[in-house]
C-alpha cells in the first residue's frame, strides 16, 4: 500500500509529520500548527525570532482559534495549517468556511500541495459538496491513492455510490493501485447501490492481492453479500476473516435478524461472539433483541436485557425500542408501556415500534376479540402520536393502514388517507401500496382502483394487491387484464401474483386461461406450484360442476390435497348433488384428522342432512379426541367510530328487540321472493354444552350486526361487518336477499374471504359459503 506522505512545516527543521487519515477520514487531525511571520525574511519561526535569532528553536504550536486570527491578519502560513482549519469546517458542517479556506489556499499558492488539496477534497465531501470536491480533484496536478480514496468514500457518504464506483474504475484505468482502504470504500459503494456484480469483481481483486483477510475488507464483503440477500456467501466470507471484531459479528447477526429463516443462526453467532471474548455493542444487542422478537422468546430476551444493563447500554434508544417491541409481541403490554414511559428521548421509531407491535399481536392473538382490542390500541397510539411533538413518517402510515385493513376500519383509514395527502407521504410507494390494500380489504374496490391509478411508481406488491382485489370483488376480467398489463410493464410476477390470477380464472370459469397461466408459472417463470395454486385449479373445476376433472387433476399432478382443499371438495360436491364424491372427499378429510372446528361443522351438516347418523357419531367422537373446543361465532360492526360486538343469538344490545323484529320481517319478505332456509348443525357457544344441536336455526352474529347497521346508518350507506369464522350457507343466502330488500350494499368479511352483497348477488359467486 502506498504510504501517506509527511510534510515539514518549517524551512530548516523537520517537524512531526501531519498525515491525511486514509483509514478513517473522521480521525481528528493535529490540533495545533506552526506559523511563519512574513516579516521574517529568513523563514525562521516566530518563536526562533523571539529567541534572538540564534539556533532555530522548535516550532511553537498554535491552537485553531489563534491560527484563524492570524489568517485573517494576513500572516503567511505553512500548508499544514490548513488541515485543522478544514477539519473545523467539517465538524461544523460549514461549506462556506471551507470555500473561504480554499480561496485563501489559492491566494497563497498552497492549493497545489497534494496533501492539503487531498484534505480539501475530503472536507468538501464531508460538507456535502461533491461537485466542489470533484472539481478540486480534477484540478490537482498530482494525486495519490489517498486522494482517490477520499473521492470514492466521499461519493458513498453523499449517497452517490454509482459515482464512487466510476471513480474506482478511473483509478484502475489510470494505472494506480488501490489500498485496502480504497477497496473497502468501493465495496461499501457496491453495497449501497446493490451492485453485487462489481462487488464480486472487487472481491476477486482483494483475493488476488491478499487483502481478503484484512478485517475491514471482510466486514465490507459481509455487508455486501448480506445486503444482497446472499447470506450463504456472507457466511463464507465471515468464516475467512481471521481477526473478527465487533463490526464483523454485528454485520452477520444483523443480517440474520432481517431474515426470519436465519433466526437460529443469528442467535448461535451471538453466542459464538460472546464465547470468542468479543464484547457486543448497542447495535449488536439491538439486532439480538430483534431476533428474540422474531422467535418470540421472552426468556432469552430478558437475559439479553440483563446483559444490556451489565455493559451499560440499557439506556440506548434503539436497544430500548427493540426490547419494548419484544414485550409487545409477547403480549406483555404493561411492561412494554413501562419501558416507553421511562424513555426521555422517545423517537418516531419508538412510536412506530409500538404501532407495529400491536399490529403483530393482532396476527398472533388467541382470539378475534383479543386481536381487535389490540387493533384499537394501535389506533389510540396513532392518535396520541399526532397530538405529540413527533410527526408520523412513512413507516407510521404504512403500519397503521395495515391495522385499518385487518379491522376493516374504513372511516379511520379514510382519515389517515387524508393525512398522507396533507403530509406528502402519499407519494411514497410503500404508503400508497398500504392504502390500496386497505381499500381492497374494506370492500372499496373503486377507491382502491383510484389510488392504484394515481400511483407514480408501483411495486410487485402493489400490482399483486390490486389483482387480488379485483378477484376478491368478483371482477375477474379486470384482474386478468391487470395481470397482463403488469407483465407488459416488465414486472415479474411471483407465486402470490399467480394465486390471484388463478383465483380470478376460477371465479370466471376460464379453464383454458387458468391452465395456460398454471403452465406459464412453471415453465416461463420457473415457479413450483404450491398448495394455493392447486387449490385455485380444483376450485375452478368444482365451481363448473366438473367434479371428474377436479379429481383427475389431483391424480394427474400427484398433488396431495390439504384440509382446506378437501373441505372445498366436500362442499362443492355436496352443492352439486354428487354425494358419492362428497362422501369420498369427506373420508379423505377425516384421515387427515383436521384441526379446524369449522371443518367438523361442515361434515356434521352433510352427514346430518343425509341421515348418516353413524358418521355423525364418528365425527363427534373425533372432535372430542382432538379436543378442539367450541366454535365461537363473533361479528363486529363500526358505526360512527363506535364498535358493536355480537355473538350468535345475542340479546345484550339495548335495541335487541328491534333487531330481532327487523330480522323476522326481513326473513318473511325474503321467503316471498325465493329465500329458502338451510338447516345447519350448530355448535353451542357455551363451554358447558358438549353436544352440538342438530337442525336448529340460530340468528348468527353477522345477521344481528347487519340488522344494527340497517337500523342505525343512513339510507343507502354501505354496511360493513367483520366475522371471525366462515359464513354459513343460510346467513349467506339470507343476506343476499337483505341487500335486495333494503337496497343496500352489505360487505361481510369472514375468515376466508370478502363477501360483497348487492342487488341480491354476492361477489363470491355463492361458492364460498360452505357450512
XYZ file of C-alpha atoms in Angstrom:
771
model
C 0.000 0.000 0.000
C 1.234 3.490 -0.807
C 2.465 5.322 2.242
C 0.970 8.609 3.347
C 3.397 11.494 2.707
C 4.759 13.545 5.580
C 5.075 17.307 5.460
C 7.738 19.557 7.017
C 6.230 22.745 8.344
C 9.351 24.914 8.707
C 12.158 25.810 6.390
C 15.081 24.241 8.157
C 13.671 21.882 10.698
C 11.615 18.751 10.257
C 8.515 18.816 12.396
C 6.229 15.985 13.346
C 4.515 14.709 10.250
C 0.922 15.630 9.665
C -0.799 12.934 7.659
C -4.188 12.585 5.978
C -6.281 9.895 7.696
C -6.674 7.330 4.941
C -8.012 4.607 7.199
C -10.688 6.772 8.748
C -11.405 10.201 7.372
C -13.115 11.096 10.636
C -9.900 10.781 12.684
C -9.104 14.273 14.019
C -6.029 15.956 12.550
C -3.356 17.695 14.640
C -4.880 20.303 16.900
C -2.027 22.779 16.517
C 0.142 24.132 13.712
C 3.265 26.263 13.237
C 3.165 29.653 11.529
C 5.793 31.923 9.950
C 5.754 35.691 10.201
C 6.094 37.182 6.696
C 8.349 39.927 8.124
C 10.916 37.277 8.944
C 12.807 37.069 5.658
C 14.912 34.152 6.813
C 11.845 31.987 7.037
C 12.541 31.200 10.663
C 9.703 30.573 13.022
C 8.221 33.321 15.156
C 9.444 31.625 18.269
C 13.018 31.416 16.889
C 12.986 35.142 16.164
C 11.881 35.826 19.687
C 14.826 33.785 20.927
C 17.181 36.345 19.467
C 17.868 34.761 16.093
C 20.144 32.067 17.486
C 19.852 28.369 16.800
C 16.382 27.731 15.388
C 14.086 26.527 18.131
C 11.266 24.063 17.917
C 8.083 25.327 16.327
C 5.551 26.893 18.684
C 2.136 25.197 18.439
C -0.897 27.408 17.897
C -4.473 26.359 18.528
C -7.121 26.658 15.844
C -8.601 29.932 17.127
C -5.210 31.645 17.085
C -4.489 30.253 13.642
C -7.782 31.594 12.313
C -6.992 35.017 13.757
C -3.552 35.111 12.161
C -5.023 34.031 8.820
C -7.411 36.974 8.954
C -4.464 39.290 9.733
C -2.759 38.163 6.538
C 0.047 36.202 8.131
C 1.939 33.811 5.897
C 1.112 30.269 6.877
C 2.622 26.908 6.206
C 0.462 24.475 4.262
C -0.167 22.181 7.207
C -2.022 24.962 8.985
C -4.993 24.464 6.672
C -5.626 20.918 7.872
C -7.083 21.786 11.304
C -8.980 24.690 9.762
C -10.610 22.365 7.239
C -11.250 19.860 9.988
C -13.105 22.560 11.893
C -15.203 23.273 8.782
C -16.086 19.566 8.617
C -17.068 19.453 12.295
C -19.313 22.498 11.866
C -20.626 21.312 8.504
C -19.784 24.765 7.160
C -19.376 24.658 3.394
C -18.980 28.435 3.262
C -15.981 28.380 5.603
C -14.435 25.509 3.618
C -14.729 27.567 0.456
C -13.201 30.569 2.229
C -10.221 28.478 3.330
C -9.952 27.158 -0.226
C -9.860 30.715 -1.509
C -7.026 31.588 0.872
C -5.169 28.468 -0.258
C -5.420 29.602 -3.870
C -4.202 33.064 -2.898
C -1.128 31.693 -1.120
C -0.472 29.031 -3.751
C -0.993 26.198 -1.287
C -3.854 24.630 -3.262
C -1.307 22.841 -5.451
C 0.078 20.977 -2.445
C -1.143 17.424 -2.914
C -1.521 16.675 0.786
C -3.598 19.741 1.668
C -5.571 19.538 -1.581
C -6.455 15.949 -0.701
C -7.726 17.084 2.656
C -9.780 19.784 0.921
C -11.378 17.117 -1.304
C -12.274 15.231 1.846
C -13.628 18.382 3.522
C -15.853 19.239 0.571
C -17.246 15.703 0.546
C -17.879 15.801 4.285
C -19.755 19.086 3.840
C -21.939 17.550 1.124
C -20.361 19.441 -1.799
C -19.453 16.549 -4.079
C -19.245 18.795 -7.168
C -16.722 21.088 -5.478
C -14.749 18.034 -4.403
C -14.708 16.662 -7.938
C -13.582 19.989 -9.401
C -10.805 20.177 -6.822
C -9.806 16.601 -7.605
C -9.769 17.192 -11.382
C -7.595 20.295 -10.965
C -4.908 18.588 -8.896
C -1.637 18.136 -10.830
C -0.776 15.134 -8.653
C -2.942 12.549 -6.951
C -2.028 9.653 -4.729
C -4.006 6.692 -3.503
C -5.289 8.739 -0.552
C -6.771 11.331 -2.915
C -8.588 8.700 -4.965
C -9.856 7.046 -1.770
C -11.151 10.359 -0.395
C -13.223 10.869 -3.537
C -14.588 7.303 -3.539
C -15.582 7.295 0.136
C -16.975 10.811 -0.203
C -19.332 9.877 -3.023
C -20.609 6.934 -0.979
C -21.087 9.218 2.029
C -23.153 11.568 -0.164
C -25.399 8.746 -1.403
C -23.783 8.689 -4.840
C -22.426 5.129 -4.900
C -22.560 4.883 -8.696
C -20.176 7.842 -8.964
C -17.891 6.213 -6.386
C -17.680 3.043 -8.460
C -16.941 5.068 -11.600
C -14.026 6.751 -9.787
C -12.678 3.345 -8.773
C -12.699 2.226 -12.415
C -10.987 5.505 -13.424
C -8.321 4.855 -10.825
C -7.539 1.413 -12.203
C -7.527 2.724 -15.765
C -5.044 5.416 -14.674
C -2.691 2.654 -13.574
C -2.998 3.390 -9.858
C -3.078 0.597 -7.289
C -5.780 0.829 -4.615
C -5.036 0.380 -0.941
C -7.208 -1.801 1.243
C -8.976 1.390 2.380
C -9.841 2.073 -1.268
C -11.153 -1.454 -1.723
C -13.247 -1.204 1.434
C -14.744 2.098 0.295
C -15.546 0.655 -3.140
C -17.193 -2.403 -1.606
C -19.320 -0.104 0.537
C -20.364 1.728 -2.640
C -21.292 -1.590 -4.284
C -23.332 -2.483 -1.220
C -25.111 0.882 -1.201
C -26.051 0.525 -4.874
C -26.817 -3.234 -4.725
C -24.199 -3.783 -7.425
C -23.192 -7.296 -6.469
C -21.589 -7.893 -9.871
C -18.915 -5.216 -9.424
C -18.654 -6.190 -5.767
C -17.682 -9.721 -6.758
C -15.029 -8.344 -9.109
C -13.610 -6.214 -6.298
C -13.746 -9.303 -4.089
C -11.626 -11.103 -6.648
C -9.182 -8.189 -6.593
C -8.883 -8.466 -2.797
C -8.130 -12.188 -3.090
C -5.511 -11.566 -5.801
C -3.620 -9.074 -3.640
C -4.114 -10.878 -0.334
C -6.400 -8.282 1.220
C -9.378 -10.550 1.897
C -8.098 -11.455 5.355
C -7.984 -7.793 6.445
C -10.790 -7.289 8.937
C -12.188 -4.084 7.412
C -12.296 -5.714 3.954
C -14.016 -8.794 5.360
C -16.573 -6.565 7.089
C -17.355 -4.760 3.840
C -17.701 -8.052 1.955
C -20.019 -9.497 4.594
C -22.150 -6.372 4.404
C -22.263 -6.534 0.593
C -23.389 -10.159 0.395
C -25.792 -9.907 3.329
C -27.475 -6.830 1.888
C -27.888 -8.559 -1.478
C -29.695 -11.454 0.223
C -26.880 -13.957 -0.260
C -26.390 -14.893 3.373
C -24.538 -18.074 2.423
C -21.851 -16.047 0.614
C -21.712 -13.646 3.531
C -21.158 -16.553 5.928
C -18.360 -17.994 3.779
C -16.627 -14.618 3.793
C -17.266 -14.246 7.516
C -15.555 -17.538 8.292
C -12.449 -16.461 6.342
C -11.913 -13.328 8.439
C -9.205 -14.311 10.955
C -9.494 -11.344 13.315
C -13.195 -10.710 13.694
C -14.120 -7.548 15.545
C -17.464 -6.372 16.895
C -18.371 -4.931 13.476
C -17.783 -8.285 11.792
C -20.003 -10.144 14.221
C -22.677 -7.450 14.263
C -22.871 -7.341 10.469
C -23.737 -11.036 10.311
C -26.079 -11.016 13.313
C -27.953 -8.014 11.871
C -28.271 -9.788 8.518
C -29.814 -12.805 10.256
C -32.230 -10.508 12.103
C -33.584 -9.285 8.762
C -34.460 -12.796 7.533
C -36.730 -14.897 9.718
C -35.281 -18.060 8.170
C -31.944 -17.394 9.875
C -33.083 -16.577 13.402
C -31.377 -19.573 14.959
C -28.155 -18.882 13.068
C -28.181 -15.301 14.320
C -28.566 -16.382 17.940
C -25.848 -19.015 17.505
C -23.487 -16.363 16.120
C -24.218 -14.155 19.105
C -23.319 -16.976 21.477
C -20.120 -17.672 19.499
C -19.271 -13.988 19.678
C -19.520 -13.994 23.463
C -17.512 -17.230 23.665
C -14.860 -15.567 21.470
C -14.495 -12.795 24.034
C -15.842 -10.027 21.791
C -17.991 -7.568 23.724
C -21.215 -6.638 21.868
C -22.165 -3.024 21.345
C -25.589 -1.388 21.206
C -26.018 -2.274 17.519
C -25.334 -5.942 18.239
C -27.782 -6.047 21.121
C -30.487 -4.268 19.141
C -30.244 -6.957 16.446
C -30.177 -9.776 19.004
C -33.284 -8.375 20.686
C -34.953 -8.307 17.254
C -34.046 -11.985 16.844
C -35.683 -12.710 20.197
C -38.768 -10.840 18.968
C -38.967 -12.890 15.788
C -38.533 -16.060 17.805
C -40.990 -14.777 20.434
C -38.501 -15.869 23.086
C -39.133 -13.620 26.073
C -36.874 -15.595 28.428
C -33.875 -15.150 26.163
C -34.857 -11.532 25.634
C -34.733 -10.917 29.377
C -31.226 -12.393 29.508
C -30.137 -10.065 26.715
C -31.790 -7.200 28.573
C -29.737 -8.090 31.654
C -26.587 -8.059 29.512
C -27.543 -4.568 28.330
C -27.568 -3.425 31.950
C -24.259 -5.148 32.600
C -22.398 -3.356 29.813
C -24.207 -0.065 30.358
C -26.198 0.344 27.144
C -29.687 -0.206 28.536
C -30.434 3.487 28.021
C -29.565 3.332 24.329
C -32.754 4.204 22.431
C -32.557 1.511 19.693
C -31.936 -1.116 22.385
C -34.911 0.122 24.387
C -37.101 0.187 21.287
C -36.282 -3.406 20.334
C -36.795 -4.530 23.953
C -40.165 -2.822 24.111
C -41.146 -4.380 20.785
C -40.308 -7.854 22.113
C -42.518 -7.335 25.160
C -45.344 -6.167 22.914
C -45.001 -9.171 20.605
C -45.310 -11.442 23.630
C -48.406 -9.614 24.819
C -46.649 -8.106 27.839
C -48.240 -4.736 27.124
C -47.893 -3.314 30.645
C -44.147 -3.962 30.751
C -43.794 -2.587 27.229
C -45.624 0.611 28.160
C -43.493 0.907 31.312
C -40.385 0.900 29.155
C -41.930 3.580 26.950
C -42.836 5.743 29.935
C -39.229 5.565 31.143
C -37.925 6.858 27.811
C -36.996 10.514 27.984
C -35.838 10.563 24.391
C -38.549 8.530 22.648
C -38.282 8.938 18.884
C -40.626 8.312 15.985
C -39.030 4.855 15.810
C -40.421 4.201 19.301
C -43.918 5.177 18.237
C -43.632 3.070 15.088
C -42.439 0.085 17.112
C -45.493 0.390 19.379
C -47.922 0.560 16.454
C -46.162 -2.255 14.601
C -46.029 -4.324 17.790
C -49.776 -4.108 18.312
C -50.298 -4.924 14.642
C -48.187 -8.076 15.097
C -50.205 -9.042 18.192
C -53.348 -8.878 16.060
C -51.951 -11.577 13.785
C -50.995 -13.914 16.621
C -53.847 -13.183 19.040
C -55.527 -16.158 20.691
C -58.969 -14.997 19.572
C -60.564 -12.324 17.421
C -61.834 -10.257 20.328
C -58.297 -10.012 21.674
C -56.998 -9.137 18.210
C -59.464 -6.299 17.728
C -58.718 -4.822 21.146
C -55.040 -4.652 20.167
C -56.003 -3.014 16.905
C -57.840 -0.300 18.795
C -54.758 0.158 20.973
C -52.708 0.764 17.825
C -55.220 3.371 16.625
C -55.134 5.039 20.050
C -51.326 5.201 19.941
C -51.525 6.758 16.484
C -53.895 9.443 17.818
C -51.528 10.144 20.709
C -48.634 10.413 18.271
C -50.460 13.078 16.283
C -51.015 15.066 19.489
C -47.335 14.865 20.438
C -44.419 16.885 19.112
C -43.472 13.992 16.818
C -44.689 13.701 13.253
C -45.698 10.398 11.606
C -43.407 9.120 8.876
C -43.960 6.677 6.032
C -43.445 3.667 8.329
C -46.104 5.015 10.699
C -48.634 5.432 7.918
C -47.960 2.043 6.326
C -48.257 0.277 9.711
C -51.458 1.987 10.811
C -53.045 1.433 7.400
C -52.324 -2.290 7.772
C -54.153 -2.164 11.124
C -57.145 -0.497 9.449
C -57.058 -3.230 6.791
C -57.150 -6.002 9.379
C -60.017 -4.354 11.276
C -61.918 -3.213 8.172
C -61.857 0.237 9.792
C -62.735 2.261 6.700
C -63.550 5.547 8.454
C -60.187 5.618 10.215
C -58.465 4.536 7.015
C -60.048 7.410 5.094
C -58.890 9.877 7.743
C -55.348 8.517 7.520
C -55.549 8.765 3.724
C -56.292 12.481 4.112
C -53.311 12.876 6.438
C -50.973 11.188 3.964
C -52.053 13.715 1.343
C -51.551 16.613 3.757
C -48.091 15.462 4.842
C -46.908 14.483 1.377
C -46.324 10.809 2.239
C -48.921 9.624 -0.259
C -46.232 9.863 -2.926
C -44.295 7.083 -1.205
C -44.858 3.731 -2.892
C -44.992 1.807 0.427
C -47.692 4.069 1.869
C -49.673 4.062 -1.360
C -49.483 0.263 -1.557
C -50.797 0.015 2.006
C -53.604 2.391 1.034
C -54.591 0.247 -1.972
C -54.625 -2.836 0.265
C -56.722 -1.068 2.910
C -59.425 -0.070 0.438
C -59.448 -3.568 -1.042
C -59.838 -5.202 2.378
C -62.651 -2.787 3.278
C -64.600 -3.649 0.141
C -63.983 -0.326 -1.647
C -62.664 -1.546 -4.975
C -63.341 1.786 -6.722
C -61.287 3.725 -4.161
C -58.540 1.110 -4.386
C -58.507 1.450 -8.170
C -58.301 5.235 -7.934
C -55.362 5.043 -5.511
C -53.641 2.492 -7.740
C -54.087 4.512 -10.936
C -52.736 7.662 -9.265
C -49.508 5.954 -8.175
C -46.441 7.256 -9.995
C -44.434 4.147 -9.063
C -45.734 0.636 -8.480
C -44.063 -2.378 -6.913
C -44.849 -6.048 -7.390
C -46.710 -5.938 -4.053
C -48.953 -3.149 -5.354
C -49.753 -4.935 -8.621
C -50.474 -8.183 -6.775
C -52.678 -6.461 -4.195
C -54.769 -4.837 -6.926
C -55.095 -8.068 -8.931
C -56.182 -9.855 -5.755
C -58.648 -7.049 -5.014
C -60.358 -7.411 -8.383
C -60.543 -11.165 -7.905
C -61.974 -10.857 -4.381
C -64.594 -8.366 -5.566
C -65.865 -10.650 -8.309
C -64.270 -8.762 -11.191
C -62.144 -11.490 -12.776
C -61.760 -9.963 -16.238
C -60.225 -6.809 -14.759
C -57.896 -8.939 -12.622
C -56.683 -10.874 -15.664
C -56.251 -7.708 -17.738
C -54.248 -6.068 -14.947
C -52.039 -9.146 -14.737
C -51.278 -8.821 -18.434
C -50.621 -5.077 -18.003
C -48.159 -5.900 -15.244
C -46.277 -8.344 -17.447
C -46.260 -5.814 -20.293
C -44.748 -3.263 -17.884
C -41.858 -5.679 -17.305
C -42.787 -6.620 -13.740
C -42.066 -10.264 -12.980
C -44.931 -11.991 -11.099
C -44.258 -14.132 -8.054
C -46.149 -17.116 -6.647
C -48.657 -14.883 -4.810
C -49.444 -12.991 -8.025
C -50.239 -16.287 -9.719
C -52.551 -17.278 -6.863
C -54.520 -14.063 -7.510
C -54.778 -14.517 -11.274
C -55.653 -18.218 -10.985
C -58.331 -17.296 -8.456
C -59.754 -14.826 -10.990
C -59.802 -17.540 -13.660
C -61.522 -19.869 -11.205
C -64.226 -17.313 -10.485
C -64.882 -16.684 -14.174
C -64.683 -20.373 -15.114
C -61.917 -19.698 -17.642
C -60.417 -23.178 -17.807
C -58.132 -22.657 -20.791
C -56.727 -19.405 -19.396
C -56.193 -20.978 -15.968
C -54.305 -23.911 -17.448
C -52.214 -21.531 -19.582
C -51.250 -19.440 -16.556
C -50.573 -22.558 -14.489
C -48.155 -23.828 -17.141
C -46.673 -20.350 -17.656
C -45.875 -20.168 -13.951
C -43.926 -23.427 -14.096
C -42.264 -23.159 -17.491
C -41.688 -19.450 -18.099
C -41.163 -18.189 -14.546
C -39.815 -21.418 -13.009
C -42.160 -21.194 -10.029
C -43.052 -24.518 -8.461
C -46.784 -24.727 -7.666
C -47.788 -24.579 -4.016
C -50.993 -25.729 -2.355
C -52.798 -22.440 -3.125
C -52.192 -22.815 -6.870
C -53.573 -26.354 -6.863
C -56.479 -25.162 -4.756
C -57.434 -22.499 -7.327
C -57.434 -25.059 -10.133
C -59.566 -27.526 -8.161
C -61.992 -24.771 -7.093
C -62.434 -23.827 -10.727
C -63.448 -27.341 -11.763
C -65.762 -27.662 -8.762
C -67.452 -24.304 -9.483
C -68.202 -25.523 -13.002
C -69.543 -28.839 -11.718
C -66.719 -30.685 -13.464
C -66.059 -32.901 -10.481
C -64.454 -35.682 -12.535
C -61.931 -33.153 -13.855
C -61.204 -31.971 -10.319
C -60.333 -35.455 -9.103
C -58.475 -36.222 -12.346
C -56.383 -33.104 -11.837
C -55.425 -34.296 -8.353
C -54.464 -37.714 -9.683
C -52.627 -36.330 -12.733
C -50.468 -33.865 -10.802
C -49.764 -36.233 -7.909
C -50.741 -33.452 -5.539
C -51.882 -34.377 -2.017
C -54.755 -32.015 -1.040
C -54.701 -30.463 2.407
C -57.570 -29.873 4.821
C -58.766 -26.705 3.059
C -58.940 -28.324 -0.397
C -60.692 -31.485 0.772
C -63.180 -29.238 2.617
C -63.775 -27.309 -0.587
C -64.334 -30.560 -2.456
C -66.802 -31.789 0.168
C -68.790 -28.545 -0.024
C -68.631 -28.400 -3.812
C -69.671 -31.993 -4.366
C -72.500 -31.578 -1.895
C -73.626 -28.364 -3.604
C -73.738 -30.101 -6.995
C -75.584 -33.089 -5.542
C -72.831 -35.635 -6.119
C -72.902 -37.226 -2.668
C -70.738 -40.176 -3.718
C -67.807 -37.847 -4.388
C -68.715 -35.787 -1.315
C -68.519 -38.815 0.999
C -65.256 -39.912 -0.643
C -63.725 -36.477 -0.075
C -65.049 -36.483 3.497
C -63.310 -39.794 4.230
C -60.023 -38.407 2.879
C -60.564 -35.325 5.002
C -61.108 -37.310 8.186
C -57.940 -39.303 7.507
C -56.024 -36.036 7.948
C -57.592 -35.558 11.406
C -58.416 -31.921 10.652
C -57.658 -29.237 13.215
C -60.311 -26.675 12.290
C -63.627 -26.709 14.156
C -65.340 -25.335 11.045
C -64.283 -28.409 9.088
C -66.139 -30.665 11.527
C -69.249 -28.462 11.332
C -69.157 -28.833 7.544
C -69.014 -32.625 7.888
C -71.737 -32.708 10.535
C -74.029 -30.643 8.308
C -73.528 -33.039 5.431
C -73.957 -36.220 7.462
C -76.987 -34.939 9.380
C -78.767 -33.755 6.225
C -78.081 -37.176 4.676
C -79.247 -39.097 7.752
C -75.870 -40.834 8.158
C -76.016 -40.976 11.950
C -73.173 -43.443 12.216
C -70.888 -40.921 10.550
C -72.289 -38.165 12.761
C -71.233 -40.157 15.824
C -67.816 -40.807 14.256
C -67.209 -37.099 13.663
C -68.303 -36.134 17.168
C -66.018 -38.761 18.668
C -63.064 -37.479 16.655
C -63.833 -33.913 17.732
C -63.735 -34.992 21.343
C -60.449 -36.847 20.835
C -58.835 -33.848 19.165
C -60.109 -31.571 21.978
C -60.870 -28.759 19.548
C -63.096 -26.789 21.864
C -66.135 -24.948 20.547
C -66.965 -22.859 17.506
C -67.312 -19.269 18.633
C -69.433 -17.111 16.378
C -68.409 -13.440 16.634
C -69.098 -10.376 14.465
C -68.310 -6.670 14.680
C -69.701 -3.543 13.082
C -68.397 0.007 13.467
C -70.907 2.868 13.427
C -69.735 6.451 13.986
C -66.386 5.347 15.468
C -68.135 3.036 17.946
C -67.706 -0.734 17.677
C -70.612 -3.103 18.363
C -69.883 -6.738 19.158
C -72.310 -9.636 18.656
C -72.468 -13.343 19.461
C -74.947 -15.810 17.998
C -78.453 -15.217 19.451
C -77.048 -12.174 21.252
C -79.620 -10.110 23.191
C -77.282 -7.829 25.100
C -77.731 -4.819 22.828
C -80.138 -2.200 24.122
C -82.112 -2.398 20.887
C -82.136 -6.189 20.673
C -85.956 -6.326 20.449
C -85.855 -4.023 17.432
C -83.061 -6.105 15.880
C -84.965 -9.373 16.162
C -88.173 -7.786 14.906
C -86.352 -6.353 11.884
C -84.754 -9.732 11.111
C -88.099 -11.502 11.376
C -89.707 -9.013 8.976
C -86.839 -9.273 6.505
C -86.860 -13.080 6.555
C -90.613 -13.194 5.931
C -90.264 -10.849 2.967
C -87.272 -12.828 1.701
C -89.263 -16.050 1.721
C -91.872 -14.456 -0.519
C -89.259 -13.713 -3.194
C -87.467 -17.062 -3.057
C -85.422 -17.410 0.141
C -85.297 -20.982 1.480
C -83.682 -21.543 4.891
C -80.887 -24.102 5.220
C -80.796 -26.409 8.203
C -77.332 -26.395 9.759
C -75.645 -28.282 12.554
C -74.803 -25.831 15.314
C -72.080 -25.992 17.906
C -73.025 -24.450 21.214
C -71.307 -21.235 22.175
C -71.258 -22.353 25.785
C -68.404 -24.273 27.346
C -70.901 -26.328 29.334
C -72.839 -27.614 26.346
C -70.862 -30.517 24.967
C -73.300 -31.734 22.319
C -73.990 -29.906 19.094
C -77.628 -29.269 18.433
C -78.823 -30.582 15.119
C -81.309 -28.814 12.925
C -81.547 -25.547 14.880
C -81.501 -22.266 13.014
C -79.804 -19.510 15.002
C -79.628 -15.802 14.458
C -75.941 -15.812 13.763
C -73.787 -12.893 14.768
C -73.406 -11.385 11.285
C -77.189 -11.208 10.852
C -77.510 -9.217 14.072
C -74.667 -6.908 13.059
C -76.246 -6.334 9.643
C -79.611 -5.610 11.297
C -77.999 -2.994 13.546
C -76.378 -1.415 10.512
C -79.755 -1.206 8.776
C -81.266 0.423 11.857
C -78.561 2.924 12.726
C -76.973 4.044 9.467
C -78.445 6.462 6.896
C -80.418 5.017 3.967
C -78.095 3.980 1.147
C -74.992 3.761 3.369
C -72.815 0.682 2.924
C -72.851 -1.731 5.861
C -69.505 -3.343 6.753
C -69.290 -6.328 9.088
C -66.325 -8.455 10.167
C -66.879 -12.104 11.170
C -64.347 -14.391 12.835
C -65.394 -17.643 11.084
C -66.803 -18.626 7.694
C -70.358 -17.555 6.934
C -72.868 -20.386 6.944
C -74.952 -21.127 3.858
C -78.146 -19.836 5.452
C -76.707 -16.467 6.521
C -75.060 -16.055 3.130
C -78.348 -16.746 1.372
C -80.437 -14.529 3.640
C -78.086 -11.515 3.499
C -78.220 -11.654 -0.298
C -81.968 -11.063 -0.020
C -81.463 -8.388 2.657
C -79.285 -6.391 0.245
C -82.060 -6.539 -2.343
C -84.919 -5.718 0.030
C -83.121 -2.844 1.777
C -81.433 -1.584 -1.421
C -78.116 -1.570 0.439
C -74.582 -2.707 -0.267
C -73.561 -5.068 2.530
C -69.930 -6.127 2.954
C -69.127 -9.081 5.217
C -65.521 -10.191 5.573
C -65.313 -13.622 7.140
C -62.303 -15.795 7.957
C -61.876 -16.907 4.323
C -62.789 -14.029 2.050
C -64.725 -10.847 1.447
C -68.418 -11.042 0.508
C -69.898 -8.007 -1.190
C -73.691 -8.278 -1.351
C -75.532 -6.007 -3.758
C -78.901 -6.303 -5.515
C -79.303 -9.858 -4.276
C -75.923 -11.066 -5.562
C -72.605 -11.821 -3.844
C -69.128 -11.143 -5.187
C -68.027 -14.681 -4.249
C -70.436 -16.219 -6.749
C -72.157 -18.191 -3.947
C -69.232 -20.570 -3.781
C -67.596 -19.566 -0.512
C -70.427 -20.276 1.918
C -69.623 -23.841 2.894
C -71.110 -24.531 6.290
